[in-house]
Each structure stands twice: as structure tokens, then as C-alpha cells.
Short mmCIF file of C-alpha atoms in Angstrom, two decimals:
data_model
loop_
_atom_site.label_atom_id
_atom_site.label_comp_id
_atom_site.label_asym_id
_atom_site.label_seq_id
_atom_site.Cartn_x
_atom_site.Cartn_y
_atom_site.Cartn_z
CA MET A 1 36.75 -29.10 -13.70
CA GLY A 2 34.61 -31.69 -11.78
CA ASN A 3 36.77 -31.39 -8.61
CA LYS A 4 36.46 -27.60 -8.69
CA ARG A 5 32.70 -27.69 -8.91
CA LYS A 6 32.50 -30.20 -6.00
CA TYR A 7 34.76 -27.93 -3.91
CA PHE A 8 32.67 -24.81 -4.51
CA ALA A 9 29.43 -26.65 -3.92
CA LYS A 10 30.65 -28.01 -0.56
CA ASN A 11 31.81 -24.49 0.49
CA SER A 12 28.49 -22.98 -0.46
CA GLN A 13 26.65 -25.62 1.61
CA LYS A 14 28.82 -24.89 4.57
CA SER A 15 28.27 -21.12 4.32
CA ASN A 16 24.47 -21.64 4.19
CA LYS A 17 24.58 -23.94 7.30
CA LYS A 18 26.62 -21.27 9.19
CA SER A 19 24.08 -18.57 8.33
CA LYS A 20 21.25 -20.64 9.73
CA TYR A 21 23.03 -21.03 13.11
CA MET A 22 23.43 -17.21 13.30
CA PHE A 23 19.67 -16.67 13.60
CA ASP A 24 18.12 -16.33 16.98
CA GLU A 25 16.26 -19.58 17.63
CA LYS A 26 14.85 -18.45 21.04
CA VAL A 27 12.80 -15.68 19.44
CA GLN A 28 10.12 -16.65 16.80
CA LEU A 29 9.17 -14.15 14.14
CA GLY A 30 5.51 -13.25 14.46
CA PRO A 31 2.96 -10.45 14.93
CA CYS A 32 3.41 -7.39 17.18
CA MET A 33 7.17 -7.01 16.47
CA LYS A 34 9.25 -3.81 16.02
CA GLY A 35 12.64 -3.32 14.43
CA PHE A 36 14.41 -3.17 11.05
CA LEU A 37 13.83 -4.91 7.78
CA ILE A 38 17.11 -5.27 5.90
CA THR A 39 18.02 -6.49 2.39
CA TYR A 40 21.52 -7.42 1.30
CA ASN A 41 23.51 -9.14 -1.40
CA CYS A 42 26.69 -10.28 0.21
CA LYS A 43 28.10 -12.69 2.76
CA PHE A 44 25.81 -13.03 5.77
CA THR A 45 28.48 -12.41 8.44
CA PHE A 46 29.53 -9.08 6.77
CA LEU A 47 25.98 -7.90 6.79
CA ILE A 48 25.30 -8.76 10.46
CA ASN A 49 28.46 -7.01 11.63
CA GLU A 50 27.72 -3.84 9.67
CA ALA A 51 24.03 -3.76 10.67
CA ARG A 52 24.89 -4.14 14.38
CA LYS A 53 27.50 -1.34 14.15
CA LEU A 54 25.06 1.05 12.45
CA ILE A 55 22.29 0.44 14.99
CA GLN A 56 24.71 0.79 17.93
CA GLN A 57 26.26 3.90 16.51
CA PHE A 58 22.99 5.77 15.82
CA SER A 59 20.81 4.34 18.57
CA GLY A 60 21.46 7.42 20.78
CA GLU A 61 23.05 10.77 20.75
CA THR A 62 26.55 10.97 22.24
CA GLU A 63 26.91 13.59 24.86
CA SER A 64 29.69 16.19 24.40
CA GLN A 65 32.27 16.22 27.12
CA SER A 66 33.86 19.37 28.33
CA GLU A 67 37.58 19.80 28.85
CA ASN A 68 37.28 20.31 32.59
CA THR A 69 35.79 16.84 33.25
CA LYS A 70 37.84 14.58 35.42
CA SER A 71 39.33 11.37 34.07
CA ASP A 72 37.24 9.33 36.57
CA ASP A 73 34.02 10.83 35.13
CA ILE A 74 35.19 10.00 31.61
CA GLU A 75 35.91 6.46 32.59
CA LYS A 76 32.47 6.09 34.23
CA LYS A 77 30.73 7.48 31.13
CA LEU A 78 32.70 5.10 28.85
CA GLN A 79 31.76 2.19 31.05
CA GLU A 80 28.12 3.19 31.07
CA GLU A 81 28.16 3.46 27.20
CA LEU A 82 29.84 0.11 26.97
CA ASN A 83 27.20 -1.44 29.24
CA SER A 84 24.36 0.15 27.31
CA LEU A 85 25.82 -1.18 24.03
CA ASN A 86 26.11 -4.65 25.50
CA ALA A 87 22.51 -4.57 26.72
CA LEU A 88 21.41 -3.33 23.28
CA ASP A 89 23.21 -6.17 21.60
CA LYS A 90 21.54 -8.69 23.93
CA GLN A 91 18.07 -7.29 23.14
CA MET A 92 18.78 -7.60 19.40
CA SER A 93 17.25 -10.71 17.66
CA ILE A 94 18.24 -11.60 14.15
CA LEU A 95 15.39 -13.40 12.49
CA ASP A 96 14.87 -15.13 9.13
CA THR A 97 12.05 -13.69 7.11
CA GLY A 98 11.80 -16.72 4.75
CA ALA A 99 12.79 -14.65 1.68
CA LYS A 100 16.26 -14.62 0.08
CA TYR A 101 18.65 -11.91 1.19
CA THR A 102 16.13 -10.40 3.62
CA ILE A 103 16.37 -10.39 7.40
CA PHE A 104 14.39 -8.79 10.24
CA ILE A 105 16.17 -7.46 13.38
CA ASN A 106 13.72 -7.32 16.31
CA GLN A 107 14.51 -4.44 18.56
CA PRO A 108 11.41 -3.39 20.64
CA GLU A 109 13.29 -0.93 22.91
CA LEU A 110 14.51 1.37 20.16
CA ASP A 111 12.75 4.06 18.10
CA SER A 112 13.42 2.51 14.74
CA ASN A 113 12.33 5.53 12.76
CA GLN A 114 14.68 7.76 14.65
CA VAL A 115 17.67 5.42 14.24
CA VAL A 116 17.20 4.89 10.48
CA ARG A 117 16.51 8.56 9.89
CA SER A 118 19.69 9.63 11.70
CA ILE A 119 21.68 7.25 9.55
CA PHE A 120 20.47 8.69 6.29
CA GLU A 121 20.68 12.17 7.57
CA HIS A 122 24.31 11.55 8.44
CA VAL A 123 24.96 10.33 4.89
CA GLU A 124 23.16 13.37 3.48
CA LYS A 125 25.16 15.73 5.63
CA THR A 126 28.63 14.13 5.14
CA LYS A 127 27.92 13.22 1.46
CA LYS A 128 29.90 9.98 2.02
CA PRO A 129 28.67 6.36 1.94
CA ILE A 130 28.49 4.79 5.36
CA GLY A 131 28.14 1.14 4.49
CA ARG A 132 29.05 -1.47 1.95
CA PHE A 133 26.81 -4.47 2.63
CA VAL A 134 23.44 -3.22 3.88
CA GLN A 135 21.16 -2.35 0.90
CA ARG A 136 17.66 -1.37 2.06
CA PHE A 137 17.39 -0.36 5.71
CA LEU A 138 13.73 0.09 6.56
CA PRO A 139 12.28 0.81 10.03
CA VAL A 140 9.33 -1.43 10.94
CA LEU A 141 6.70 -0.05 13.47
CA ASN A 142 4.63 -3.24 13.66
CA THR A 143 4.02 -6.67 12.18
CA CYS A 144 0.87 -8.71 11.65
CA LYS A 145 -0.53 -11.73 9.83
CA THR A 146 -1.30 -11.53 6.14
CA TYR A 147 -5.02 -11.16 6.41
CA LEU A 148 -6.96 -8.08 5.47
CA GLU A 149 -8.74 -7.91 8.86
CA GLU A 150 -5.47 -8.33 10.80
CA LEU A 151 -3.82 -5.58 8.66
CA ASP A 152 -6.75 -3.29 9.32
CA LYS A 153 -6.44 -3.69 13.12
CA CYS A 154 -2.62 -3.34 12.98
CA LEU A 155 -2.86 -0.14 10.95
CA ASN A 156 -5.27 1.38 13.39
CA ILE A 157 -3.19 0.45 16.46
CA THR A 158 0.13 1.45 14.91
CA LEU A 159 -0.72 4.74 12.97
CA ASP A 160 -3.10 6.16 15.56
CA GLU A 161 -0.22 6.68 17.92
CA LEU A 162 1.95 8.68 15.45
CA TYR A 163 2.09 12.50 15.72
CA PRO A 164 1.40 13.30 12.02
CA VAL A 165 -1.73 11.11 12.04
CA LYS A 166 -2.92 12.52 15.37
CA SER A 167 -2.38 16.14 14.25
CA SER A 168 -4.21 15.41 10.92
CA CYS A 169 -7.41 14.29 12.67
CA GLU A 170 -10.37 16.58 12.09
CA SER A 171 -11.16 16.39 15.87
CA ALA A 172 -7.80 18.00 16.68
CA LEU A 173 -7.61 21.71 17.59
CA GLU A 174 -5.30 22.46 14.62
CA SER A 175 -5.73 19.69 12.13
CA LYS A 176 -2.92 19.47 9.51
CA ALA A 177 -3.68 17.43 6.47
CA PHE A 178 -0.79 15.87 4.61
CA LYS A 179 0.05 14.21 1.31
CA TYR A 180 0.75 10.55 1.43
CA CYS A 181 1.22 7.44 -0.71
CA CYS A 182 1.29 3.67 -0.15
CA VAL A 183 4.02 1.39 -1.37
CA PHE A 184 3.16 -2.38 -1.49
CA LYS A 185 5.72 -5.09 -1.93
CA SER A 186 4.97 -8.82 -1.75
CA SER A 187 7.26 -11.82 -1.72
CA ASN A 188 6.31 -15.51 -1.34
CA ASN A 189 2.68 -14.60 -0.64
CA ASN A 190 -0.61 -14.66 -2.64
CA VAL A 191 -3.15 -13.85 0.10
CA LEU A 192 -3.07 -10.07 0.00
CA SER A 193 -3.43 -8.09 -3.20
CA ARG A 194 -2.17 -4.54 -4.00
CA ASP A 195 -5.64 -3.11 -4.70
CA GLU A 196 -7.06 -4.39 -1.46
CA VAL A 197 -4.19 -2.85 0.59
CA PHE A 198 -4.44 0.48 -1.30
CA LYS A 199 -8.16 0.69 -0.60
CA LEU A 200 -7.60 -0.13 3.07
CA VAL A 201 -4.95 2.49 3.56
CA GLY A 202 -6.93 5.09 1.57
CA SER A 203 -10.15 4.55 3.68
CA TYR A 204 -8.08 4.80 6.88
CA MET A 205 -6.54 8.06 5.82
CA GLN A 206 -9.89 9.47 4.67
CA SER A 207 -11.43 8.51 8.02
CA LYS A 208 -8.84 10.65 9.83
CA ASN A 209 -9.11 13.69 7.52
CA LYS A 210 -10.88 14.07 4.24
CA LEU A 211 -8.27 16.62 3.08
CA ASN A 212 -5.49 13.94 3.22
CA LYS A 213 -4.44 13.46 -0.39
CA VAL A 214 -2.56 10.86 -2.31
CA ASP A 215 0.61 12.08 -4.05
CA PHE A 216 3.01 9.64 -5.61
CA ASP A 217 5.41 12.34 -6.79
CA ASN A 218 6.10 14.40 -3.61
CA PRO A 219 4.43 12.81 -0.59
CA ASP A 220 4.97 14.06 2.92
CA TYR A 221 4.78 10.51 4.35
CA VAL A 222 4.89 7.06 2.84
CA ILE A 223 3.25 3.99 4.26
CA VAL A 224 5.23 0.87 3.17
CA ILE A 225 3.57 -2.51 3.42
CA ASN A 226 6.02 -5.36 2.91
CA VAL A 227 4.35 -8.69 2.74
CA ILE A 228 6.86 -11.57 3.11
CA CYS A 229 5.61 -15.12 3.52
CA SER A 230 2.97 -15.06 6.26
CA LEU A 231 3.71 -11.65 7.74
CA CYS A 232 3.14 -8.01 7.00
CA TYR A 233 5.78 -5.38 7.97
CA ILE A 234 4.34 -1.93 8.40
CA SER A 235 6.49 1.18 7.99
CA PHE A 236 5.58 4.91 8.12
CA VAL A 237 8.40 7.08 6.86
CA ASP A 238 9.16 10.51 5.53
CA LYS A 239 11.74 11.53 2.80
CA TYR A 240 11.16 8.14 1.17
CA PHE A 241 12.18 9.22 -2.32
CA GLU A 242 14.84 11.68 -1.09
CA PHE A 243 16.54 8.87 0.84
CA ARG A 244 16.45 6.67 -2.27
CA LYS A 245 13.69 4.44 -0.91
CA TYR A 246 15.82 3.91 2.15
CA ASN A 247 18.55 2.26 0.19
CA LEU A 248 21.94 2.92 1.74
CA ILE A 249 23.99 1.89 -1.25
CA GLU A 250 22.01 3.99 -3.68
CA MET A 251 22.12 6.92 -1.17
CA GLY A 252 25.89 6.78 -1.18
CA ALA A 253 26.03 6.46 -4.97
CA LYS A 254 23.87 9.55 -5.27
CA PHE A 255 26.63 11.77 -3.85
CA ASN A 256 29.36 9.94 -5.74
CA LYS A 257 27.61 10.84 -8.94
CA VAL A 258 27.37 14.49 -7.92
CA GLU A 259 31.06 14.65 -7.07
CA ILE A 260 31.94 13.05 -10.47
CA LYS A 261 29.77 15.56 -12.27
CA SER A 262 31.39 18.51 -10.40
CA LEU A 263 34.87 17.15 -11.15
CA ASN A 264 34.02 16.87 -14.85
CA GLU A 265 32.72 20.39 -14.95
CA GLU A 266 35.81 21.74 -13.25
CA THR A 267 38.06 19.93 -15.76
CA ASN A 268 36.01 21.24 -18.66
CA GLN A 269 36.32 24.78 -17.31
CA ASP A 270 40.12 24.39 -16.96
CA LYS A 271 40.33 23.08 -20.48
CA VAL A 272 38.31 26.13 -21.79
CA LYS A 273 40.57 28.56 -19.78
CA HIS A 274 43.75 26.88 -21.11
CA PHE A 275 42.40 27.15 -24.68
CA ASP A 276 41.46 30.82 -24.26
CA ASN A 277 44.93 31.60 -22.82
CA SER A 278 46.71 29.84 -25.66
CA GLY A 279 44.62 31.72 -28.24
CA THR A 280 45.48 35.14 -26.74
CA ASN A 281 49.18 34.35 -26.50
CA SER A 282 49.36 33.35 -30.20
#
């Protein structure tokens, strides 16, 4: 038994060392970053491969090719797509957040909201799970230090540029107020409190339009503030509860449960029909 424990302990240490070398040491995690906040509960290499494939697959719309296109044009387009994927992979920086089973992928050139939305819409449309290792896949619009003043500045800079916030301003020609809520999560940090962040987000929304209302049951948009160690990760998303809080595994399980229910209902109906037929025959 002692030898087995030593063997597994050595292997676990080796796997932890390997995962450290896979982080990008050239780029340091800090303020003013944009990308994806990902949680997982599996081997690190499996996660990285799956996350890269998802980002590459849904980073842009593939153009449909007609039957009359020449083979040379197809080869050129394939080469261009390959070059763009390679450039995208080089721009990607995998960074350690300091929390267990949580990484941040820095990708400033992509629209992180659009990429993640297209992933979950694909799952919703096909009703099939798309991944096995990525759990929560959250787009991050900006990062800042974990001080209330810094968070206030970052919220104003980040959210002022978004169309829903711009259109909700009272100064706009056709102001459209919306329902919102704030989700606050903290890990390895005691500087910011939930109440302070809620008051800050509420005062910001009221300054844009007094008709903006808090709705925790059915919000139009959700502001997610993830505080991990010394950084705040700011997200502004829609369909937060419909997409299972942007959890890919739970999103896939949602449709598996629906399929199981439909199968059970069909089998029950078949049993009832069989019972009725046997009663009439007797």
C-alpha cells in the first residue's frame, strides 16, 4: 500500500508541474484584459485542447462555397483559414488566475461575447452537448484591480461602449430601459464585498436611466463580477439563466433530461396502448 501511495503522489506532482509550464509566461495577468474565464474539473491538457477548438471553431462564420468554385479558389480559402487559425492561436494567452480549476484565456482581438453566445446557441439549436471538459465558459469584457474606485472606472469605461447601455440612456433619441441583475462571486479575496458591488452597479444603472429595474427572475442582461485574488473580471451577458449560467456541461445535460423525459412518455403511451388492445381482444 505504501508503494502505491508514493507512486500516485509522484505522478500527481509531475502532472502539476506540467500544467505550470503550459501557462504563458510572457504575458502577465493584469488589468485591461479581454477574453474568456473558464472553469474545469479534469486534466489540464484535455481542457486546453477543448477550449482552443471551441474558440477556433466559433471565432468566425464560415462562408458557404458554391459548387461552381474552382479547386484553386477552394485551396486558397482553406490556406487563408489555416493561416487565420494559426494567427489566432498565437494571439491566445493561457493565464493562471490563482484559483483552483480556473483559467483565463487572454484574446483581445476577438468579440468574446459573440464567440460564447454562438457556442451556446449551437448547443441550443442542435440539442446536443458540445464539450466534455469545459464547465463554465464566461466572456470577459475587461479586468481591473480589486478596489472599489478601480471597479467604478472600469465599469464606466467598459459598459458605456455597449449598445444596450447606450440605447438605454435618457439622452438617447429612443431610450430603451431594460431589466438587469448583478451576480457577484469572490474567491481568494476579502477586499470587495457583495453589498458594495451591488450598490456600485445599481447607482451606475440608475445614472443611465431611472427606469432600469433590477429583476433576479427574468433579467434582460446580467452583469457578472468575478473577483479572483487581486483582479476583477467583468462580464455583461444576456440569456444568463437560459444558458445555465454559461455552464456548458449543465447546458448539455438540460437537453439530455428532456430527451429522457420524452422517451419515458413514449414508452408509457405504448404500454397504455398495448394494455387497451389486450383488453379489447379478450
